[in-house]
Amino acid sequence: MNKAEQTRARVEAGLKRRYAAERRFRAYGLGAVLLGLAFVVLLFSTLVSQGWSAFRQAYVTLDVQYDAAIIDPEGTRDTATLSTADYAALVRASLKARFPEAQSRQETKALYALVSSSAAQAVQARILGDPSRIGGHERLTFLANDRVDQLLKGRIDRNLDEDSRSLTDQQVGWIDALAADGALSLHFNKGFFTQGDSREPEQAGVWGAVVGSLFTLGVTLLLSFPIGVSAAIYLEEFARRGKWTDLIEVNINNLAAVPSIVFGLLGLAVFLNFFGMPRSAPLVGGIVLTLLTLPTIIIASRAALKAVPPSIREAALGMGASRIQMVMHHVFPLAMPGILTGTIIGMARALGETAPLLMIGMVAFIVDVPKGLSDPATVLPVQVYLWADSAERAFVERTSAAILVLLAFLIVMNAAAVYLRNRFERRW
Amino acid sequence: MNTANPPVPENCSTVGVVTVENAVLSARGVDVYYGEKRAIKDVSVDIARNQVLAMIGPSGCGKSTFLRCLNRMNDTIEGCRVTGSITLEGQDIYDRSQDVVPLRARIGMVFQKPNPFPKSIYENVAYGPRIHGLAADRVELDEIVHTSLQRAGLWDEVKDRLTQPGTGLSGGQQQRLCIARTIAVNPEIILMDEPCSALDPIATARIEDLIDELREQYAIAIVTHSMQQAARVSQRTAYFHLGDLIEVGETDRIFTNPRHKLTEDYITGRFG
Ligand SMILES: Nc1ncnc2c1ncn2[C@@H]1O[C@H](COP(=O)(O)OP(=O)(O)OP(=O)(O)O)[C@@H](O)[C@H]1O
Ligand SMILES: [Mg+2]
């Protein structure tokens, strides 16, 4: 056997082993991907199956008598009287008219509980909108109480013993009667997407948290992107390598690993206690989350800047560009896709952050949708936390639905990032 | 204009005449250190107007390092230190008051590896005039781009695709684009670091023709590994060896009658 044949024989002997190793690796990889996918599917299917029903809500239609004796006994029609009238009594009266068999105090109380407390406000709005309606009557649609809603959705088991379910047999009978008339049915739950939080599950909406998240993330993006990118550009393109830059680098990397609650405590101590900024405000939340996302953005931006070939820098400098021109005209645009990726990772983390916001009071129960950066607000993950902690059965589906909204928020953000990245992407 | 040559240090060990009549750029006793390492040792040489100076020598002898000193590109390298003096028309370019931005506009550089910007062909050439404010309006800029590409011998090949990326050109075209980009700012001196090392003989010939043409207006210093190229394009040749400038002289003389043993070994192929 000559040398060449020997070599060939050895190569061939080893081939089988090499291919086997490759096949094994592919199998592991595929397994890992499938496992990951399985978990994602599991997560989504539980969330959707639990949360989907929250997008529909039970509504009751009742015939309401605008009784002048209750609304405006003196007939003055002045706004002060009209806005303080006992509208709940009108709703009660119309329920009573529908089911006259409810006689005892206990029975009437159970009957009135079928309609959400927001019904009175709905009647008030009709009257204030047009006081000439007083004396007439109208069919109005109200939110049903959350337990009615749950029964319609089959989440309260009607076959259970009366004592172990939250609705009495009599209430179930009324509900069935209303449903049979077509006066009680499930519709799209608009309120969930337009209202703030509430103690009453049927009135609770996610919009307050969405707006809070938008404001908070807006502040975070506006602060962390320019600060993070400038810091990265300075460290990467201008600072001299040395002890100080090494120290800064180590510290930034450490900062990225600090538990987020620590940033919350810092925010509490510095922004609230020392600077006296408002509690529960998206402004403070945004600043705290900026501290949290900065290391991520700086690290990712530095990596992106480092990946720009040095020949581009030499070319620009060799043409007589100043350093800042070199960076702004050439290096930064080329690093932009990587910087955006880092920013979006940071923002996604900020969107999902709960712990530091608890520390600065964004966990408070807030009904009003925030209108500005210093209004009290909460954010989506905190809303999820609050609802997950609530006792009412109806909050379970709302928790899942809020998570779905959070995920949708995330998907929109990521899609925007992908779009921007593709716009900036250039090949060289 | 001060064209008086600065004096050559007494202990200069270079064989041959380092000075020339009409020098634009004069290096005197230049040392370059990378940290502790001394990469260039006490080099003195002149670069003349309308002349090509070829720098030859074995790999790692410091040709690129020396060339990069001449427009202060070494400033960008961490730990690189230059001592001695380099004067451009009597003005020390390493002086504190010297601004590198206008300096690099006056002394252009073409790199060993073509490095066009990942922008359109037009933008590549227009970049220099733009940042230095050389064109008053779009028409003037178009004119500069046109003549620069024409002079770099690239116009006919790219005139229909000016908006396409410069990185999409072939290697030789990219190198000519880099040359066009450099001459678009009208430098006085052009430094070229092995501009043909990645090119085929045809592209090489075109670039050599171009260098010959450019010589009529500019002073040129070129690093090359090809002795034939040095012989073809240059009027003077400098031979470097391990950071020392061994010998300088008329190209014809160096190639026919080298005086130093090392130069002779190198050009006859016994070394490097
Ligand atoms: N950035 C740097 N840091 C440290 N040492 C360097 C650096 N650049 C070059 N050197 C060293 O300086 C010496 C001269 O390098 P230079 O690149 O100037 O050689 P050259 O003559 O251009 O070689 P070639 O013909 O291979 O391009 C070499 O020993 C090299 O290792
Ligand atoms: Mg070199």
XYZ file of C-alpha atoms and ligand atoms in Angstrom:
732
model
C 0.000 0.000 0.000
C 1.424 3.318 -0.931
C 1.068 6.520 1.012
C -1.921 7.896 -0.907
C -3.900 4.660 -0.550
C -3.132 4.563 3.128
C -4.454 8.081 3.553
C -7.621 7.257 1.642
C -8.249 4.145 3.698
C -7.901 6.090 6.919
C -10.212 8.849 5.755
C -12.832 6.288 4.758
C -12.560 4.432 8.028
C -13.322 7.612 9.902
C -16.129 8.791 7.634
C -18.840 6.686 9.194
C -18.080 8.019 12.647
C -18.056 11.601 11.392
C -21.443 11.267 9.726
C -22.869 9.512 12.758
C -21.734 12.423 14.933
C -23.429 14.835 12.566
C -26.676 12.872 12.576
C -26.633 12.728 16.351
C -26.143 16.452 16.597
C -28.998 17.126 14.207
C -31.264 14.876 16.240
C -30.395 16.756 19.434
C -31.006 20.073 17.748
C -34.325 19.018 16.311
C -35.329 17.600 19.680
C -34.503 20.868 21.394
C -36.484 22.867 18.858
C -39.492 20.559 19.169
C -39.380 20.705 22.944
C -39.310 24.499 22.826
C -42.193 24.557 20.358
C -44.198 22.172 22.509
C -43.894 24.513 25.475
C -44.897 27.511 23.393
C -47.938 25.648 22.073
C -48.831 24.558 25.594
C -48.522 28.121 26.884
C -50.607 29.574 24.102
C -53.286 26.923 24.188
C -53.778 27.263 27.956
C -53.858 31.028 27.714
C -56.258 31.060 24.813
C -58.566 28.405 26.229
C -58.649 30.198 29.578
C -58.647 33.757 28.403
C -60.612 33.720 25.184
C -63.967 33.811 26.966
C -63.054 37.135 28.615
C -63.425 38.798 25.240
C -67.147 38.093 25.489
C -69.339 39.298 28.282
C -72.924 38.742 29.471
C -75.320 41.652 28.994
C -78.899 41.951 30.346
C -81.564 43.937 28.563
C -84.239 45.412 30.827
C -87.175 47.702 30.360
C -86.461 50.752 32.522
C -89.181 53.169 33.603
C -87.795 56.685 33.950
C -89.961 57.378 36.980
C -90.198 61.122 37.572
C -91.057 60.576 41.230
C -87.685 58.948 41.801
C -85.474 60.999 39.515
C -86.819 64.476 40.014
C -89.739 64.604 42.444
C -89.856 68.433 42.450
C -89.685 68.710 38.679
C -86.867 71.288 38.705
C -84.842 69.434 36.062
C -81.650 71.078 37.290
C -78.442 69.162 36.729
C -77.523 68.865 40.398
C -80.738 67.007 41.150
C -80.505 64.898 38.022
C -76.970 63.780 38.703
C -77.572 62.777 42.313
C -80.852 60.930 41.776
C -81.169 57.306 42.873
C -80.861 55.604 39.494
C -80.066 52.264 41.079
C -83.652 52.304 42.319
C -84.857 52.483 38.709
C -82.806 49.445 37.805
C -84.084 47.634 40.878
C -87.625 48.547 39.991
C -87.320 47.184 36.499
C -85.867 43.925 37.799
C -88.654 43.734 40.307
C -91.190 44.329 37.540
C -89.655 41.519 35.522
C -89.646 39.033 38.410
C -92.463 40.030 40.802
C -92.183 36.720 42.630
C -89.127 37.955 44.548
C -90.659 39.130 47.800
C -88.491 38.656 50.867
C -85.617 40.994 51.546
C -83.202 38.186 50.841
C -84.832 37.303 47.548
C -84.916 40.860 46.238
C -81.285 41.304 47.208
C -80.390 38.180 45.243
C -82.394 39.457 42.300
C -80.736 42.876 42.280
C -77.325 41.196 42.369
C -77.866 39.872 38.853
C -77.075 43.249 37.310
C -73.755 45.016 37.593
C -73.526 48.097 39.764
C -72.559 50.058 36.687
C -76.181 49.866 35.489
C -77.148 52.904 37.568
C -74.477 54.995 35.837
C -75.753 53.853 32.455
C -79.271 55.050 33.322
C -77.891 58.297 34.681
C -76.026 58.878 31.435
C -79.269 58.434 29.454
C -81.117 60.964 31.571
C -78.321 63.528 31.679
C -77.967 63.123 27.939
C -81.620 64.021 27.420
C -83.731 64.956 30.494
C -86.895 64.921 28.368
C -86.769 61.124 28.641
C -88.069 61.412 32.207
C -91.492 59.902 32.475
C -90.980 57.568 29.535
C -89.475 54.119 29.418
C -86.728 52.464 27.411
C -85.099 49.081 26.888
C -81.520 49.356 28.075
C -78.692 46.866 27.980
C -76.564 46.562 31.110
C -73.533 44.577 32.111
C -74.592 41.458 33.947
C -72.939 40.603 37.225
C -69.742 38.555 36.881
C -71.331 35.454 38.386
C -74.137 35.549 35.820
C -71.468 35.859 33.178
C -69.575 32.892 34.550
C -72.713 30.777 34.661
C -73.480 31.529 31.011
C -69.925 30.591 30.081
C -70.308 27.319 31.965
C -67.609 28.197 34.452
C -70.016 27.878 37.370
C -71.341 24.359 37.542
C -75.147 24.517 37.755
C -75.341 20.858 38.837
C -73.457 21.594 42.024
C -75.202 21.767 45.323
C -76.645 25.221 46.019
C -74.433 25.777 49.063
C -71.222 25.180 47.197
C -71.874 27.508 44.321
C -72.005 31.281 44.342
C -75.475 31.521 42.828
C -78.681 30.291 44.468
C -81.086 27.973 42.653
C -83.524 30.839 42.452
C -80.939 33.083 40.793
C -80.133 30.332 38.314
C -83.833 30.106 37.530
C -84.036 33.854 36.858
C -80.957 33.729 34.714
C -82.433 30.901 32.659
C -85.681 32.832 32.279
C -83.857 35.935 31.062
C -81.731 33.880 28.679
C -84.829 32.155 27.307
C -86.343 35.583 26.523
C -83.197 36.601 24.735
C -82.791 39.343 27.335
C -79.518 37.868 28.566
C -76.742 36.920 26.197
C -73.000 37.079 25.534
C -71.590 39.866 23.372
C -68.180 41.227 22.485
C -66.661 42.694 25.658
C -65.842 46.203 24.532
C -65.366 47.425 28.080
C -62.414 45.087 28.570
C -60.484 47.037 25.946
C -61.653 50.525 26.868
C -61.799 50.656 30.660
C -59.471 50.729 33.601
C -59.371 48.338 36.491
C -62.339 47.764 38.782
C -63.227 45.787 41.883
C -66.172 44.371 39.958
C -64.802 41.822 37.522
C -67.425 42.568 34.872
C -66.373 46.224 34.815
C -62.646 45.592 34.903
C -60.769 46.455 31.711
C -57.205 46.272 30.593
C -56.998 49.634 28.834
C -55.699 51.505 31.861
C -52.802 49.063 32.092
C -52.188 49.202 28.336
C -51.956 52.993 28.437
C -49.793 52.787 31.554
C -47.471 50.364 29.782
C -47.372 52.591 26.701
C -46.454 55.670 28.743
C -43.910 53.804 30.830
C -42.258 52.147 27.840
C -42.351 55.434 25.939
C -40.368 57.092 28.717
C -38.019 54.106 28.849
C -37.405 54.136 25.105
C -36.934 57.904 24.938
C -34.361 57.770 27.722
C -32.608 54.454 27.283
C -32.115 54.489 23.504
C -30.235 57.798 23.238
C -28.365 57.328 26.510
C -27.495 53.700 25.842
C -26.426 54.266 22.262
C -24.359 57.337 23.127
C -22.641 55.462 25.924
C -21.912 52.537 23.628
C -20.560 54.795 20.879
C -18.426 56.704 23.337
C -16.987 53.560 24.909
C -16.451 51.805 21.603
C -15.277 54.615 19.339
C -13.871 57.395 21.482
C -12.716 56.178 24.896
C -9.145 55.012 25.241
C -8.794 51.412 26.293
C -7.434 51.255 29.792
C -8.122 50.536 33.426
C -11.095 52.872 33.527
C -12.860 51.500 30.482
C -12.268 47.953 31.753
C -13.762 48.922 35.084
C -16.758 50.502 33.399
C -17.223 47.465 31.182
C -17.192 45.056 34.129
C -19.667 47.245 35.970
C -22.055 47.465 33.042
C -21.983 43.706 32.675
C -22.658 43.315 36.387
C -25.472 45.815 36.233
C -27.174 43.680 33.601
C -27.355 40.854 36.119
C -28.616 42.830 39.114
C -32.056 41.610 40.246
C -34.649 44.046 39.005
C -36.143 44.620 42.443
C -32.923 46.390 43.392
C -33.605 48.987 40.718
C -37.080 49.402 42.195
C -35.624 50.047 45.639
C -33.194 52.512 44.121
C -36.053 54.267 42.330
C -38.005 54.429 45.575
C -35.086 55.889 47.491
C -33.874 58.335 44.868
C -36.790 59.429 42.731
C -39.656 59.216 45.206
C -38.059 59.914 48.561
C -35.243 62.227 47.549
C -36.554 64.028 44.472
C -40.164 63.756 45.601
C -41.526 62.584 42.275
C -45.134 61.324 42.228
C -45.884 57.768 43.302
C -47.289 55.249 40.830
C -46.384 57.513 37.913
C -45.331 56.163 34.489
C -42.599 58.815 34.492
C -40.856 57.251 37.473
C -41.611 53.750 36.233
C -40.022 54.640 32.908
C -36.911 56.020 34.586
C -36.528 52.920 36.756
C -36.970 50.652 33.744
C -34.408 52.779 31.892
C -31.838 51.857 34.527
C -32.790 48.266 33.948
C -32.608 48.273 30.152
C -29.535 50.478 29.789
C -26.980 47.698 30.347
C -28.715 45.485 27.789
C -28.783 48.251 25.194
C -25.191 49.278 25.874
C -23.855 45.732 25.666
C -25.783 44.917 22.483
C -24.873 48.239 20.847
C -21.197 47.796 21.648
C -21.261 44.333 20.128
C -22.976 45.721 17.032
C -20.416 48.527 16.730
C -17.562 46.091 17.193
C -18.918 43.963 14.369
C -18.553 46.794 11.852
C -15.384 46.013 9.889
C -12.451 48.266 10.828
C -11.761 48.813 7.140
C -14.874 51.013 6.980
C -13.494 53.180 9.779
C -10.122 53.436 8.058
C -11.779 54.314 4.784
C -13.749 57.142 6.363
C -10.852 58.512 8.386
C -8.552 58.201 5.396
C -10.936 60.416 3.447
C -10.536 63.098 6.072
C -13.763 62.461 7.945
C -13.696 63.523 11.578
C -14.311 60.811 14.128
C -17.904 61.831 14.705
C -18.530 61.907 10.948
C -17.013 58.466 10.650
C -19.346 57.203 13.350
C -22.492 58.967 12.212
C -22.101 58.450 8.463
C -20.758 54.928 8.386
C -20.348 52.955 11.572
C -23.632 53.797 13.283
C -25.877 53.078 10.276
C -24.127 49.758 9.773
C -24.523 48.880 13.444
C -28.161 49.985 13.501
C -29.757 46.546 12.964
C -27.803 45.104 15.883
C -28.535 48.131 18.037
C -32.252 47.826 17.299
C -32.192 44.157 18.184
C -30.585 44.987 21.513
C -33.062 47.778 22.130
C -36.020 45.557 21.455
C -34.665 42.860 23.766
C -34.274 45.503 26.441
C -37.742 46.931 25.823
C -39.302 43.479 25.856
C -37.697 42.879 29.222
C -38.958 46.240 30.444
C -42.474 45.433 29.235
C -42.525 42.247 31.270
C -40.969 43.722 34.412
C -43.109 43.739 37.567
C -40.939 43.741 40.653
C -39.296 47.186 40.404
C -42.647 48.805 39.631
C -44.168 47.352 42.780
C -41.578 49.275 44.753
C -42.564 52.629 43.314
C -46.251 52.138 43.860
C -47.395 51.164 40.387
C -49.180 48.255 42.026
C -51.867 50.528 43.449
C -55.484 49.879 42.500
C -56.159 52.466 39.808
C -59.510 52.835 38.103
C -58.888 55.814 35.852
C -57.074 55.456 32.570
C -53.913 57.602 32.957
C -53.875 60.784 30.882
C -50.315 61.873 31.436
C -46.899 60.800 32.601
C -47.499 61.803 36.199
C -50.979 60.299 36.602
C -51.134 57.228 38.764
C -50.985 54.174 36.544
C -50.259 50.526 36.454
C -48.791 48.372 33.704
C -49.830 45.143 32.037
C -47.716 42.656 33.994
C -48.687 44.305 37.275
C -52.326 44.144 36.200
C -51.874 40.447 35.539
C -50.358 40.087 38.995
C -53.226 42.006 40.607
C -55.940 40.003 38.866
C -54.210 36.700 39.432
C -54.380 37.551 43.116
C -58.111 38.359 43.118
C -60.632 35.961 44.569
C -63.481 36.250 42.057
C -63.864 33.433 39.568
C -64.288 35.937 36.729
C -60.808 37.352 37.254
C -59.243 34.032 36.234
C -60.233 34.414 32.604
C -59.378 38.123 32.716
C -55.902 37.277 33.943
C -55.331 35.034 30.939
C -56.882 37.592 28.635
C -54.575 40.297 30.013
C -51.614 38.012 29.351
C -52.855 37.591 25.782
C -53.002 41.377 25.425
C -49.474 41.569 26.844
C -48.284 39.013 24.294
C -50.019 40.898 21.490
C -48.244 44.064 22.671
C -44.950 42.179 22.550
C -45.625 40.811 19.079
C -46.438 44.286 17.758
C -43.214 45.616 19.286
C -41.139 42.813 17.801
C -42.759 43.200 14.410
C -41.908 46.898 14.455
C -38.317 46.034 15.302
C -38.050 43.485 12.519
C -39.473 45.996 10.064
C -37.014 48.691 11.152
C -34.122 46.256 11.109
C -34.879 45.200 7.560
C -35.034 48.809 6.491
C -31.598 49.490 7.927
C -30.022 46.235 6.867
C -27.194 46.685 4.364
C -24.794 44.158 3.076
C -21.156 44.765 2.566
C 5.794 77.916 0.138
C 8.728 76.581 2.065
C 10.461 73.931 0.020
C 13.783 73.990 1.792
C 14.569 70.444 2.849
C 14.941 69.873 6.580
C 18.431 68.643 7.450
C 19.028 64.909 7.494
C 20.221 63.609 10.908
C 23.983 62.992 11.046
C 23.721 59.360 12.038
C 21.432 58.418 9.134
C 22.628 54.996 7.987
C 20.605 54.824 4.774
C 22.610 54.175 1.637
C 21.888 56.557 -1.256
C 20.402 60.048 -1.384
C 17.347 60.414 0.806
C 16.598 64.001 -0.182
C 15.190 65.324 -3.440
C 14.933 68.725 -5.114
C 11.220 69.399 -4.932
C 10.134 67.544 -1.809
C 6.572 67.917 -0.516
C 6.768 65.510 2.342
C 9.946 64.961 4.343
C 10.432 62.352 7.053
C 13.403 62.905 9.351
C 14.578 60.429 11.973
C 11.167 58.793 12.268
C 10.718 56.040 14.842
C 7.471 54.157 15.284
C 6.685 52.051 18.318
C 3.845 49.608 18.837
C 3.904 49.607 22.598
C 7.479 48.607 23.407
C 8.159 47.210 19.975
C 10.115 49.497 17.630
C 8.670 48.855 14.174
C 10.394 51.720 12.306
C 13.906 52.783 13.165
C 15.223 56.224 12.410
C 13.896 56.609 8.867
C 14.594 59.753 6.831
C 13.283 60.121 3.297
C 11.672 62.694 0.995
C 8.657 62.341 -1.226
C 8.824 64.527 -4.317
C 6.222 66.260 -6.405
C 5.245 64.573 -9.679
C 7.151 61.514 -8.719
C 6.363 57.998 -7.544
C 8.314 56.597 -4.617
C 8.112 52.802 -4.393
C 8.624 51.141 -1.036
C 9.739 47.552 -1.151
C 10.950 45.052 1.387
C 10.157 41.710 2.973
C 6.866 41.143 4.742
C 6.690 42.673 8.194
C 9.540 45.119 7.607
C 7.343 48.132 8.341
C 6.324 49.488 4.928
C 2.663 49.834 5.828
C 3.554 51.236 9.217
C 5.718 53.929 7.655
C 3.153 54.743 4.985
C 0.426 55.133 7.583
C 2.596 57.591 9.509
C 2.561 59.915 6.557
C -1.110 60.873 6.962
C -1.327 60.018 10.638
C -3.509 56.972 10.149
C -1.465 55.440 12.948
C -3.243 57.772 15.351
C -6.131 55.336 15.270
C -4.004 52.448 16.525
C -3.987 52.124 20.263
C -0.439 52.085 21.657
C 1.229 53.325 18.491
C 3.724 56.136 19.021
C 5.597 58.150 16.401
C 8.735 60.201 17.110
C 10.968 62.239 14.808
C 9.496 64.719 12.388
C 7.429 64.531 9.243
C 6.960 67.854 7.482
C 4.488 68.726 4.776
C 5.850 71.775 2.968
C 7.814 72.747 6.054
C 4.899 72.215 8.448
C 5.284 69.448 11.019
C 2.259 67.207 10.620
C 2.684 65.812 14.131
C 2.609 69.296 15.589
C -0.025 69.862 18.270
C -1.654 72.570 16.177
C -1.987 70.289 13.149
C -5.571 69.194 12.568
C -5.698 65.675 11.111
C -8.933 66.248 9.218
C -7.553 68.743 6.653
C -4.260 66.837 6.693
C -5.941 63.664 5.494
C -7.804 65.668 2.875
C -4.405 66.784 1.550
C -2.779 63.373 1.853
C -5.094 60.702 0.505
C -4.728 56.996 1.095
C -5.639 53.866 -0.854
C -5.629 50.734 1.244
C -4.282 47.297 0.530
C -7.744 45.733 0.617
C -10.419 47.580 -1.384
C -12.743 49.105 1.189
C -15.588 50.959 -0.535
C -18.352 52.239 1.719
C -21.472 50.084 1.653
C -23.234 52.878 -0.203
C -23.896 53.600 -3.848
C -21.035 54.118 -6.293
C -22.028 57.762 -6.575
C -22.094 58.242 -2.814
C -18.696 56.615 -2.459
C -17.086 59.191 -4.686
C -19.232 62.087 -3.512
C -18.484 61.440 0.151
C -15.174 63.266 0.356
C -16.292 66.387 -1.564
C -19.423 66.429 0.569
C -17.764 66.377 3.978
C -15.143 68.896 2.889
C -17.713 71.120 1.203
C -15.953 71.089 -2.155
C -19.049 71.310 -4.323
C -21.405 74.275 -4.215
C -24.331 72.416 -5.715
C -25.484 69.135 -7.152
C -24.266 69.961 -10.650
C -20.765 70.608 -9.420
C -20.828 67.438 -7.342
C -21.980 65.412 -10.342
C -19.078 66.889 -12.250
C -16.549 65.926 -9.584
C -17.929 62.391 -9.425
C -17.813 62.105 -13.187
C -14.228 63.322 -13.622
C -12.937 61.291 -10.675
C -14.437 58.081 -12.000
C -13.206 58.940 -15.470
C -9.670 59.469 -14.249
C -9.747 56.260 -12.255
C -10.707 54.512 -15.509
C -13.986 53.306 -14.088
C -16.524 55.639 -15.668
C -17.397 53.561 -18.698
C -17.990 50.484 -16.592
C -20.215 52.106 -13.989
C -21.887 55.079 -15.673
C -25.211 53.216 -15.921
C -25.180 51.909 -12.373
C -24.084 54.837 -10.236
C -26.897 54.224 -7.781
C -25.935 50.620 -7.194
C -23.817 49.659 -4.193
C -20.069 50.063 -4.552
C -19.626 46.775 -2.740
C -21.249 44.988 -5.664
C -18.312 45.729 -7.967
C -15.508 43.303 -8.693
C -12.323 43.510 -6.640
C -10.427 45.459 -9.290
C -13.324 47.815 -9.875
C -13.635 48.358 -6.144
C -9.987 49.298 -5.924
C -10.405 51.784 -8.760
C -13.500 53.110 -7.009
C -11.365 53.666 -3.901
C -8.836 55.515 -6.024
C -11.603 57.640 -7.573
C -12.881 58.369 -4.096
C -9.424 59.483 -3.020
C -8.739 61.748 -5.992
C -12.210 63.304 -5.739
C -10.959 65.518 -2.892
C -7.919 66.637 -4.911
C -5.199 65.574 -2.506
C -1.638 66.724 -2.987
C -0.137 63.396 -2.089
C -1.536 59.902 -2.584
C -0.361 56.996 -0.446
C -1.053 53.534 -1.808
C -0.565 50.354 0.189
C -0.200 47.417 -2.196
C -3.114 48.634 -4.319
C -2.795 45.750 -6.767
C -2.206 42.840 -4.440
C -5.649 41.373 -5.051
C -5.914 42.158 -8.734
C -5.448 40.260 -11.959
C -2.769 41.384 -14.452
C -5.237 43.386 -16.552
C -6.646 45.347 -13.628
C -3.092 45.787 -12.356
C -2.004 47.238 -15.678
C -4.905 49.683 -15.628
C -4.012 50.850 -12.152
C -0.374 51.211 -13.098
C -1.401 53.341 -16.070
C -3.528 55.379 -13.729
C -0.638 55.895 -11.309
C 1.506 57.065 -14.173
C -1.165 59.541 -15.139
C -1.792 60.734 -11.610
C 1.891 61.429 -11.185
C 1.505 64.454 -13.410
C -0.437 66.157 -10.644
C 0.280 64.410 -7.412
C 3.144 63.103 -5.363
C 2.715 59.375 -4.889
C 4.131 56.824 -2.474
C 3.335 53.200 -3.194
C 4.068 50.029 -1.259
C 4.445 46.963 -3.416
C 5.670 43.400 -3.239
C 6.185 43.222 -6.958
C 9.657 44.278 -8.073
C 8.402 44.560 -11.649
C 5.685 46.892 -10.550
C 8.154 49.030 -8.633
C 10.357 49.150 -11.711
C 7.445 50.013 -13.984
C 5.695 52.747 -12.018
C 8.266 54.428 -9.788
C 11.057 56.903 -10.276
C 12.589 56.345 -6.861
C 12.680 53.210 -4.752
C 13.188 52.721 -1.026
C 14.187 49.365 0.389
C 13.089 48.575 3.967
C 14.445 45.790 6.108
C 13.277 44.996 9.663
C 12.246 48.579 10.298
C 15.381 50.121 8.819
C 15.435 52.081 5.592
C 18.423 50.358 3.980
C 18.717 52.072 0.660
C 17.022 54.798 -1.390
C 17.723 55.903 -4.920
C 16.626 56.260 -8.520
C 14.621 53.164 -9.386
C 16.834 52.355 -12.378
C 19.931 52.574 -10.265
C 18.528 50.455 -7.420
C 17.514 47.670 -9.737
C 20.640 47.666 -11.863
C 23.250 48.607 -9.351
C 22.210 48.140 -5.704
C 24.887 49.295 -3.305
C 23.848 47.566 -0.121
C 24.227 43.818 0.234
C 20.672 43.400 1.663
C 19.110 45.327 -1.216
C 20.966 43.222 -3.714
C 19.915 39.969 -2.016
C 16.316 41.065 -1.975
C 16.005 42.203 -5.572
C 17.883 39.255 -6.924
C 15.517 36.970 -5.042
C 17.977 35.595 -2.531
C 15.904 36.982 0.303
C 12.237 37.444 1.190
N -1.246 47.282 15.092
C -0.068 46.716 15.365
N 0.248 46.412 16.643
C 1.428 45.857 16.933
N 2.370 45.567 16.045
C 2.113 45.837 14.740
C 0.876 46.436 14.340
N 0.885 46.593 12.994
C 2.077 46.120 12.597
N 2.819 45.671 13.625
C 4.160 45.117 13.555
O 4.993 46.057 12.960
C 5.845 45.433 12.030
C 5.706 46.073 10.685
O 4.401 45.803 10.203
P 3.875 46.344 8.814
O 2.444 46.024 8.709
O 4.250 47.758 8.689
O 4.701 45.472 7.802
P 4.665 45.491 6.217
O 6.022 45.816 5.780
O 3.579 46.342 5.717
O 4.366 43.984 5.898
P 3.518 43.374 4.675
O 4.381 43.471 3.491
O 3.310 41.956 5.072
O 2.273 44.149 4.575
C 5.512 43.965 12.024
O 6.470 43.284 12.804
C 4.171 43.894 12.661
O 4.043 42.726 13.417
Mg 1.661 46.002 4.686
